[in-house]
XYZ file of C-alpha atoms in Angstrom:
577
model
C -70.381 -39.084 -0.699
C -71.559 -40.629 2.747
C -67.388 -41.065 3.610
C -67.359 -37.840 4.180
C -71.038 -36.656 5.337
C -70.696 -39.101 8.085
C -67.279 -40.006 9.303
C -64.068 -37.743 7.525
C -62.008 -34.979 8.508
C -63.277 -31.249 8.722
C -62.228 -29.881 5.593
C -59.631 -26.733 5.975
C -61.209 -25.002 2.371
C -65.144 -24.883 2.302
C -67.401 -23.591 0.214
C -69.762 -22.115 1.998
C -73.039 -23.345 0.900
C -75.791 -21.305 1.206
C -78.223 -21.527 3.804
C -75.562 -24.005 6.116
C -76.574 -21.935 10.045
C -80.435 -21.609 8.763
C -82.937 -24.270 10.995
C -84.562 -27.021 9.483
C -87.469 -25.963 9.834
C -86.460 -22.354 8.383
C -85.549 -23.531 4.828
C -86.601 -22.271 1.722
C -88.867 -24.523 0.035
C -86.653 -26.152 -3.193
C -87.623 -26.431 -6.729
C -88.412 -30.830 -7.880
C -85.435 -31.404 -10.325
C -84.959 -33.511 -13.295
C -81.257 -34.344 -14.058
C -80.860 -35.748 -11.096
C -81.020 -39.028 -11.860
C -83.529 -42.001 -10.667
C -82.542 -43.461 -7.116
C -85.981 -44.488 -5.482
C -86.159 -45.233 -2.029
C -90.040 -46.687 -0.819
C -90.784 -45.010 3.050
C -93.875 -44.938 4.959
C -95.680 -42.112 4.200
C -99.388 -41.349 2.574
C -98.091 -38.511 0.221
C -96.960 -38.433 -2.704
C -95.153 -35.017 -2.382
C -93.393 -36.368 0.687
C -91.902 -39.245 -1.040
C -91.349 -36.928 -4.124
C -89.209 -34.928 -1.708
C -87.548 -37.871 0.396
C -86.664 -39.530 -4.033
C -84.928 -36.203 -4.248
C -82.963 -36.056 -1.173
C -81.828 -39.854 -1.752
C -80.194 -38.191 -5.177
C -78.849 -35.472 -4.054
C -76.872 -37.634 -0.656
C -75.278 -39.757 -4.031
C -73.850 -37.370 -5.711
C -72.447 -35.655 -3.475
C -74.761 -32.099 -3.056
C -76.016 -32.282 0.548
C -76.793 -28.936 1.432
C -79.496 -29.267 -1.937
C -79.939 -33.046 -0.186
C -80.858 -31.598 3.031
C -83.133 -28.865 2.010
C -84.606 -31.136 -0.151
C -85.223 -33.193 3.002
C -86.300 -30.696 5.198
C -89.157 -29.763 2.206
C -89.954 -33.834 2.708
C -91.357 -33.128 6.669
C -93.293 -30.243 5.303
C -95.199 -32.733 3.162
C -95.148 -35.055 6.137
C -93.914 -33.975 9.570
C -94.446 -38.055 10.568
C -92.584 -38.873 7.739
C -89.426 -41.101 10.335
C -86.870 -41.303 7.397
C -86.642 -37.790 6.468
C -85.894 -36.884 9.642
C -83.219 -39.634 8.749
C -82.445 -37.608 5.534
C -81.828 -34.575 7.581
C -79.363 -36.284 10.195
C -77.161 -37.357 8.033
C -77.006 -34.108 5.473
C -75.741 -32.464 8.589
C -72.102 -34.342 8.338
C -70.652 -36.128 12.027
C -68.383 -32.071 12.680
C -69.131 -31.089 15.890
C -70.803 -26.962 14.454
C -73.521 -29.537 14.114
C -73.676 -31.923 16.315
C -77.741 -30.512 18.301
C -79.282 -30.361 15.124
C -77.898 -33.931 14.029
C -79.440 -34.961 17.406
C -81.747 -33.986 17.604
C -83.468 -34.568 13.493
C -81.365 -38.189 14.623
C -84.124 -38.233 17.668
C -87.082 -36.771 15.584
C -86.170 -40.302 13.056
C -85.865 -42.889 15.379
C -89.130 -41.107 17.786
C -91.255 -41.986 14.572
C -90.181 -45.006 13.636
C -92.385 -47.456 15.325
C -94.820 -47.658 12.935
C -92.984 -47.547 9.768
C -91.484 -51.197 8.165
C -88.641 -53.395 9.205
C -86.556 -51.881 6.754
C -86.683 -48.662 7.126
C -85.730 -48.634 10.620
C -82.705 -50.929 10.367
C -81.888 -47.694 7.978
C -82.563 -45.448 11.166
C -80.716 -47.573 14.185
C -76.989 -48.673 12.059
C -77.170 -44.810 11.512
C -77.640 -43.637 14.830
C -75.875 -45.548 15.999
C -73.234 -43.206 14.685
C -74.822 -40.428 16.248
C -74.534 -41.942 19.390
C -70.834 -42.946 19.479
C -69.744 -40.879 17.499
C -68.342 -41.888 13.598
C -64.256 -43.245 15.122
C -67.306 -45.610 17.765
C -69.779 -46.033 15.946
C -67.860 -47.676 12.709
C -68.143 -51.171 13.529
C -71.922 -51.478 14.818
C -72.944 -49.047 11.556
C -71.068 -51.938 9.933
C -72.842 -54.619 10.629
C -76.291 -53.060 11.176
C -76.243 -51.832 7.344
C -74.414 -55.294 6.970
C -77.786 -56.769 8.202
C -80.095 -54.920 5.856
C -78.212 -56.005 3.242
C -78.975 -59.523 4.237
C -82.451 -59.391 4.579
C -82.659 -57.374 1.367
C -80.846 -58.197 -0.948
C -82.939 -56.572 -3.867
C -82.220 -53.172 -1.752
C -80.162 -51.951 -3.677
C -80.304 -48.527 -1.697
C -78.480 -49.775 1.975
C -75.608 -51.206 -1.126
C -74.703 -48.251 -2.157
C -75.230 -46.659 1.380
C -72.590 -48.800 3.011
C -69.975 -48.550 -0.627
C -70.321 -44.166 0.557
C -69.115 -44.959 4.156
C -66.657 -47.135 3.420
C -64.998 -45.623 0.600
C -61.864 -44.481 2.100
C -59.438 -43.573 -0.697
C -55.621 -44.765 -0.686
C -52.367 -44.081 1.392
C -50.008 -41.921 0.079
C -47.991 -45.565 -0.723
C -50.282 -46.421 -2.893
C -51.834 -48.432 -0.261
C -56.317 -48.641 -0.188
C -57.993 -47.746 2.619
C -59.093 -49.353 5.327
C -63.009 -50.521 3.934
C -62.023 -49.122 0.603
C -61.303 -53.048 -1.007
C -65.058 -53.046 0.461
C -66.773 -50.817 -1.019
C -65.787 -51.868 -4.677
C -66.873 -55.180 -4.854
C -69.834 -54.065 -3.645
C -69.652 -51.555 -6.146
C -69.894 -53.399 -8.531
C -71.933 -55.544 -7.904
C -74.336 -52.092 -7.637
C -73.010 -52.143 -11.852
C -73.961 -54.446 -13.267
C -77.336 -54.633 -10.859
C -78.209 -51.154 -11.439
C -76.522 -49.048 -14.208
C -78.362 -46.355 -14.596
C -77.840 -45.080 -11.159
C -76.453 -42.632 -11.510
C -75.788 -42.787 -7.528
C -73.527 -45.241 -8.571
C -71.711 -44.003 -11.041
C -70.185 -41.394 -8.646
C -69.277 -43.348 -6.555
C -67.720 -45.363 -9.013
C -65.534 -42.501 -10.265
C -64.844 -41.455 -6.681
C -63.625 -45.031 -6.063
C -60.884 -44.704 -8.747
C -60.133 -41.083 -9.346
C -56.718 -41.152 -7.048
C -56.199 -45.345 -7.451
C -53.135 -46.610 -9.249
C -55.926 -47.195 -12.446
C -58.804 -44.362 -12.537
C -59.670 -45.793 -15.842
C -62.377 -48.412 -14.518
C -64.762 -45.533 -13.544
C -64.210 -43.456 -17.110
C -68.022 -44.991 -18.462
C -69.065 -44.020 -15.391
C -67.926 -40.910 -15.727
C -69.196 -40.828 -19.455
C -72.785 -42.380 -17.774
C -72.670 -39.556 -15.042
C -72.486 -36.760 -17.535
C -75.573 -38.374 -19.041
C -77.415 -39.728 -16.100
C -77.075 -36.112 -13.723
C -76.714 -33.233 -16.152
C -77.687 -30.900 -13.540
C -76.057 -31.967 -10.516
C -72.954 -29.365 -10.649
C -71.003 -31.523 -7.990
C -71.589 -35.542 -9.320
C -70.192 -33.647 -13.093
C -66.769 -31.902 -11.344
C -66.100 -35.749 -10.270
C -66.414 -36.512 -13.767
C -65.049 -34.209 -15.040
C -61.969 -34.568 -12.630
C -61.598 -38.193 -13.762
C -61.357 -37.571 -17.802
C -58.570 -35.317 -16.943
C -56.376 -37.603 -14.569
C -57.083 -40.311 -17.784
C -55.929 -38.028 -20.085
C -59.481 -38.150 -21.893
C -58.382 -33.195 -21.358
C -60.624 -32.362 -24.381
C -63.791 -34.685 -22.796
C -62.499 -33.038 -19.478
C -62.878 -29.785 -20.293
C -66.401 -29.958 -22.310
C -68.399 -31.747 -18.596
C -66.023 -28.766 -16.989
C -67.583 -25.904 -18.459
C -70.983 -27.894 -18.154
C -70.848 -28.367 -14.294
C -70.018 -24.296 -14.165
C -73.292 -23.946 -16.301
C -75.109 -26.088 -14.696
C -74.662 -24.504 -11.726
C -74.656 -20.960 -13.192
C -78.785 -22.508 -14.294
C -79.256 -23.756 -10.213
C -78.249 -20.311 -9.005
C -80.689 -18.169 -11.410
C -83.464 -21.104 -10.423
C -83.212 -20.281 -6.760
C -81.872 -17.072 -7.400
C -78.382 -17.149 -5.964
C -75.277 -15.491 -5.504
C -73.112 -16.844 -7.054
C -70.673 -17.355 -4.162
C -73.474 -19.795 -3.060
C -72.063 -22.495 -6.343
C -71.051 -25.726 -5.615
C -68.747 -26.870 -7.701
C -67.991 -23.498 -10.039
C -64.870 -22.494 -8.295
C -63.196 -25.917 -8.181
C -63.991 -26.961 -12.130
C -62.375 -23.154 -13.473
C -59.552 -24.131 -11.344
C -59.429 -27.591 -13.250
C -60.243 -26.175 -16.543
C -57.140 -23.867 -15.822
C -55.205 -26.586 -14.780
C -56.280 -28.442 -17.932
C -55.527 -25.828 -20.568
C -52.049 -25.533 -18.721
C -51.350 -29.390 -19.587
C -51.511 -28.250 -23.069
C -49.877 -26.197 -24.031
C -52.738 -23.501 -23.572
C -51.056 -20.720 -21.747
C -53.569 -18.212 -22.828
C -56.646 -19.748 -22.036
C -54.718 -20.336 -18.809
C -54.611 -17.659 -17.281
C -58.194 -16.545 -19.460
C -59.649 -19.611 -17.328
C -57.712 -17.771 -13.712
C -59.392 -13.907 -14.461
C -62.159 -15.700 -14.959
C -62.287 -17.401 -11.720
C -60.328 -14.400 -10.317
C -63.510 -11.655 -11.640
C -66.533 -14.912 -10.223
C -64.530 -14.443 -6.445
C -64.150 -10.553 -6.646
C -68.024 -10.111 -8.058
C -69.118 -11.804 -5.844
C -67.553 -10.006 -2.758
C -65.905 -13.331 -2.048
C -63.856 -13.961 1.424
C -60.122 -14.034 1.316
C -59.559 -17.588 1.549
C -61.634 -17.841 -2.395
C -59.892 -15.166 -2.869
C -56.617 -16.579 -2.373
C -57.601 -20.452 -4.508
C -57.555 -17.525 -7.858
C -54.427 -16.016 -6.985
C -52.682 -19.021 -6.452
C -54.683 -20.863 -9.682
C -52.625 -17.575 -12.006
C -49.230 -19.122 -10.039
C -49.649 -22.270 -10.978
C -50.841 -21.061 -14.774
C -47.535 -18.925 -15.027
C -44.967 -21.927 -13.488
C -45.840 -24.472 -15.414
C -44.712 -22.120 -18.706
C -42.123 -20.692 -16.140
C -42.825 -17.341 -15.669
C -41.487 -16.375 -12.651
C -41.546 -12.832 -12.344
C -44.866 -12.704 -14.251
C -45.499 -15.593 -11.006
C -44.262 -12.810 -8.582
C -46.623 -10.053 -9.785
C -50.443 -11.609 -9.391
C -52.029 -9.533 -6.460
C -53.132 -11.646 -3.704
C -54.686 -8.522 -1.103
C -56.945 -9.515 1.815
C -58.760 -7.940 4.060
C -57.945 -6.864 7.926
C -59.670 -9.678 9.531
C -58.367 -11.719 7.109
C -56.971 -15.414 9.411
C -53.394 -15.969 9.929
C -53.193 -18.874 8.071
C -54.847 -17.691 4.887
C -52.054 -14.619 5.743
C -49.507 -17.046 5.492
C -50.655 -18.936 2.760
C -50.470 -15.496 0.842
C -46.800 -14.860 2.175
C -46.135 -17.910 1.634
C -47.273 -17.717 -2.168
C -45.086 -14.545 -2.777
C -41.613 -15.796 -1.419
C -41.805 -19.674 -3.236
C -42.694 -16.860 -6.141
C -39.750 -14.600 -5.323
C -37.447 -17.145 -4.540
C -37.698 -18.520 -7.859
C -37.513 -14.838 -10.114
C -34.518 -14.505 -7.295
C -33.126 -18.054 -7.815
C -33.316 -17.360 -12.488
C -30.708 -14.011 -11.792
C -28.345 -15.959 -9.989
C -29.081 -14.155 -6.609
C -27.953 -17.110 -4.571
C -27.528 -15.775 -1.796
C -30.982 -13.915 -1.350
C -32.716 -17.100 -2.562
C -30.983 -19.051 0.485
C -32.292 -16.024 2.787
C -35.969 -17.185 1.424
C -35.615 -20.437 1.763
C -35.157 -19.370 5.313
C -38.361 -17.122 6.020
C -39.813 -20.232 4.579
C -39.817 -22.084 7.011
C -39.378 -20.010 9.821
C -42.977 -19.449 8.505
C -43.676 -23.274 8.397
C -42.017 -23.586 12.271
C -44.490 -21.241 13.439
C -47.895 -22.952 11.798
C -46.852 -25.992 13.010
C -47.453 -25.273 16.443
C -50.912 -22.716 15.515
C -53.730 -24.909 16.739
C -56.704 -26.552 14.399
C -58.415 -24.143 12.638
C -62.571 -24.047 14.230
C -65.491 -23.685 12.221
C -65.189 -22.272 8.588
C -61.446 -21.600 8.334
C -58.552 -22.556 6.185
C -56.715 -24.815 9.157
C -53.232 -23.604 9.345
C -50.646 -27.264 9.734
C -52.820 -27.929 6.442
C -50.982 -24.294 4.717
C -47.985 -25.428 6.928
C -48.006 -28.669 4.870
C -48.656 -26.876 1.842
C -45.200 -23.763 3.021
C -43.139 -26.727 4.070
C -42.725 -28.400 0.462
C -42.733 -24.847 -1.109
C -39.797 -24.741 1.384
C -38.392 -28.408 0.801
C -38.697 -27.235 -3.857
C -37.116 -24.264 -3.666
C -34.420 -25.223 -0.899
C -34.279 -27.733 -3.490
C -33.724 -25.741 -6.230
C -30.694 -23.773 -5.173
C -28.763 -26.546 -4.394
C -28.703 -28.124 -8.218
C -27.370 -24.780 -9.686
C -24.437 -24.550 -6.295
C -24.198 -28.163 -7.746
C -24.303 -29.919 -3.913
C -25.865 -32.947 -6.327
C -26.369 -35.264 -2.750
C -27.898 -32.594 -1.183
C -30.460 -32.136 -3.820
C -31.579 -35.565 -4.532
C -32.484 -35.984 -0.573
C -33.704 -32.425 -0.262
C -35.581 -32.998 -3.369
C -37.078 -36.030 -2.196
C -38.736 -35.195 0.778
C -40.575 -32.579 -1.012
C -42.191 -35.374 -2.697
C -42.451 -37.390 -0.179
C -44.333 -34.482 2.144
C -46.613 -33.843 -1.331
C -48.169 -37.085 -1.105
C -48.468 -36.252 2.293
C -50.582 -33.510 1.420
C -54.598 -33.422 3.001
C -56.795 -33.451 0.549
C -59.109 -31.406 2.007
C -56.484 -29.020 2.514
C -55.055 -25.748 0.091
C -53.752 -27.557 -2.664
C -50.240 -26.821 -3.636
C -48.190 -23.989 -4.890
C -45.283 -24.972 -5.766
C -43.447 -26.914 -8.795
C -43.523 -30.425 -8.829
C -40.946 -32.296 -6.506
C -40.702 -35.286 -9.489
C -39.973 -33.156 -11.877
C -37.313 -31.862 -10.533
C -36.397 -34.967 -9.776
C -36.162 -36.406 -13.547
C -34.300 -32.658 -14.300
C -31.682 -33.506 -11.718
C -31.089 -37.044 -12.376
C -30.599 -36.340 -16.156
C -27.992 -33.327 -15.393
C -26.353 -36.165 -12.784
C -26.188 -38.991 -15.875
C -29.367 -40.936 -13.778
C -30.713 -41.610 -17.651
C -32.519 -44.525 -16.950
C -33.461 -43.356 -13.261
C -34.553 -40.158 -14.996
C -36.878 -42.089 -17.333
C -38.194 -44.142 -14.988
C -40.041 -41.933 -13.114
C -40.665 -40.106 -15.673
C -43.203 -42.080 -17.071
C -43.945 -43.263 -13.768
C -45.114 -39.073 -14.213
C -46.528 -39.631 -17.868
C -48.617 -42.528 -16.273
C -50.331 -40.285 -13.621
C -50.978 -37.713 -15.781
C -50.894 -39.122 -19.697
C -52.686 -35.490 -20.699
C -50.728 -33.232 -19.573
C -47.999 -32.655 -22.253
C -45.134 -31.420 -19.884
C -44.856 -34.744 -18.952
C -44.349 -36.613 -22.459
C -41.842 -33.500 -23.249
C -39.981 -34.754 -20.309
C -40.013 -38.533 -21.405
C -39.256 -38.142 -24.724
C -36.059 -35.797 -23.799
C -35.224 -38.313 -20.921
C -35.657 -41.045 -23.524
C -32.505 -38.425 -25.747
C -30.479 -38.284 -22.761
C -31.127 -42.327 -22.544
C -30.332 -42.625 -26.204
C -33.523 -44.232 -27.042
C -33.964 -42.690 -30.026
C -37.132 -44.890 -30.879
C -38.415 -44.204 -27.661
C -38.317 -40.385 -28.305
C -39.629 -40.173 -31.341
C -42.856 -41.910 -29.544
C -42.876 -39.492 -26.638
C -42.538 -36.565 -28.802
C -44.928 -37.163 -31.190
C -47.381 -38.783 -27.904
C -46.686 -35.023 -26.623
C -47.814 -33.333 -30.006
C -50.681 -35.036 -30.009
C -50.907 -34.030 -26.075
C -50.622 -30.350 -27.767
C -51.981 -30.460 -30.970
C -54.448 -27.163 -29.887
C -51.546 -25.654 -27.696
C -50.884 -21.706 -28.281
C -48.454 -22.505 -31.819
C -45.761 -19.906 -30.585
C -44.865 -22.040 -27.904
C -41.462 -23.325 -27.895
C -41.264 -27.110 -27.252
C -43.234 -27.826 -30.049
C -40.485 -26.897 -32.341
C -38.195 -28.852 -30.521
C -40.479 -31.754 -30.632
C -40.977 -31.202 -34.314
C -37.129 -30.499 -35.486
C -36.230 -34.208 -33.613
C -38.793 -35.903 -35.367
C -37.495 -34.400 -38.437
C -34.038 -35.616 -37.849
C -33.687 -38.245 -35.229
C -31.657 -36.151 -32.555
C -29.786 -34.791 -34.681
C -31.070 -31.541 -33.474
C -30.694 -31.550 -30.469
C -27.475 -30.567 -29.204
C -26.269 -32.050 -26.120
C -23.561 -29.284 -24.135
C -22.479 -29.047 -20.735
C -24.380 -26.568 -18.051
C -22.449 -23.956 -17.348
C -24.293 -23.733 -13.878
C -22.302 -26.684 -12.707
C -19.191 -26.368 -12.109
C -18.125 -29.842 -10.849
C -20.217 -31.428 -13.207
C -18.587 -29.544 -16.447
C -14.977 -31.327 -15.103
C -17.250 -35.110 -15.497
C -18.399 -34.326 -18.799
C -21.541 -34.745 -17.866
C -24.109 -34.383 -20.687
C -27.650 -32.094 -20.701
C -30.125 -31.877 -23.397
C -29.944 -28.092 -24.013
C -34.164 -27.768 -24.527
C -36.286 -25.554 -21.682
C -36.813 -26.998 -18.877
C -33.970 -29.466 -18.349
C -31.299 -27.689 -17.960
C -32.852 -25.884 -15.072
C -34.413 -26.719 -11.781
């Protein structure tokens, strides 16, 4: 979206776009494409082809495909070098970072110089955006918003102006759930656009982006479905749709859309004669597919997609960052099902040119998974040393300089390592019977987890809140465990593991009817799961016996709790953090 292009922080996770280091006038000629929506903004040109290329650039800009939008705008300048709005588009697609500041300023300068003979509306578009180029994203924000508001007031029928302003204002949510600055205003603009432009793919994409991380993502479910129909060849837009459908629990639909994302990217690569490393969304889609399979109890399928991703990256001669993320996908698949040793054995070889941050991310994953294996073997002293190593690694990374250009940022890796260190230490403290310390440590891990940047690498540790639920079950705080489990289910309603956790929490509370409902919901989530999964047998046994077949036991590894007689479910995943 425009917010990401114009003012968002530089991401530390980069998918290298083809030709991003090529000058605008040297970009290869793109193809006019169908399946990108129907956005249109009339501009001052006598050349129909220039208008067609400008519209394609506008459509791609709305759909989050900045690299291809840039090619389309560049082609519009070739068709009509005097087309001011094409230079405006080139300036927007260069983004906000310092890396391409010169190219961005040159394009905006050309747009301003050529705008004198254009319409009043076009001049307003160009002047508003030039304020960002002159003052920077932070200082120019207010001026840009005010000028865009004047444009919208003068031309109220111009949906493109409202959509661009809404895209700029979309600012996500704070860790505590509060909307970012401008988010409610952007949502108000988008709600009106959904009514006035129901067939605009860019509007539906912006609404999906606005709702994805909100507390009510289901509000954009229809837009996700519409996006698949309106923009079937735009991989980045399909990725957003699949991500939202997965978020609201429509796992099977999400899998189909994410597979369509991979297919759309592969078709694009074939048409352009590009390498698989140049796909804009396929790798992210495959990571989400693997995650979705794991949430649906399909361990074998989750591993298969992780392997396919790794083979794809290796076949493309992928860089160290891409190889690491592929390895992390396989690690996550193993961790979700409790196979610590398999996670620790995932190969993560890097080249001699790997950066400090890349080596640290690899070492962090290796340390963390080794720590889980040692914890399973009850080698607690060695787990303590692993935790100390993770702490030392975090301290070193936190003092490192921010990365430049395309390098993975050490500080973002530091945040991920810090979360993993706290989660592992919390599990160690649970095993030692240090309940109070474990609660505090896992709570800290949860709060740190909420502050991870979306632009950085994903966490590779187990979710801290799930460990907190299990800890509370151990310590006879069943009501708090149930409340937190319900919160987790509400956030990921399609995750069978969370449904099972909620069901077992209800059993501990003695709420048999609610437990039956949760076990039934779990079985529905896992209707296509691997049939040998023990969780399936437990759920069916409980429903058949209404709790009589699930024993309550005292955990042998917690001597302090053994004296109190605290009951804990004898179910996999409940008696160990």
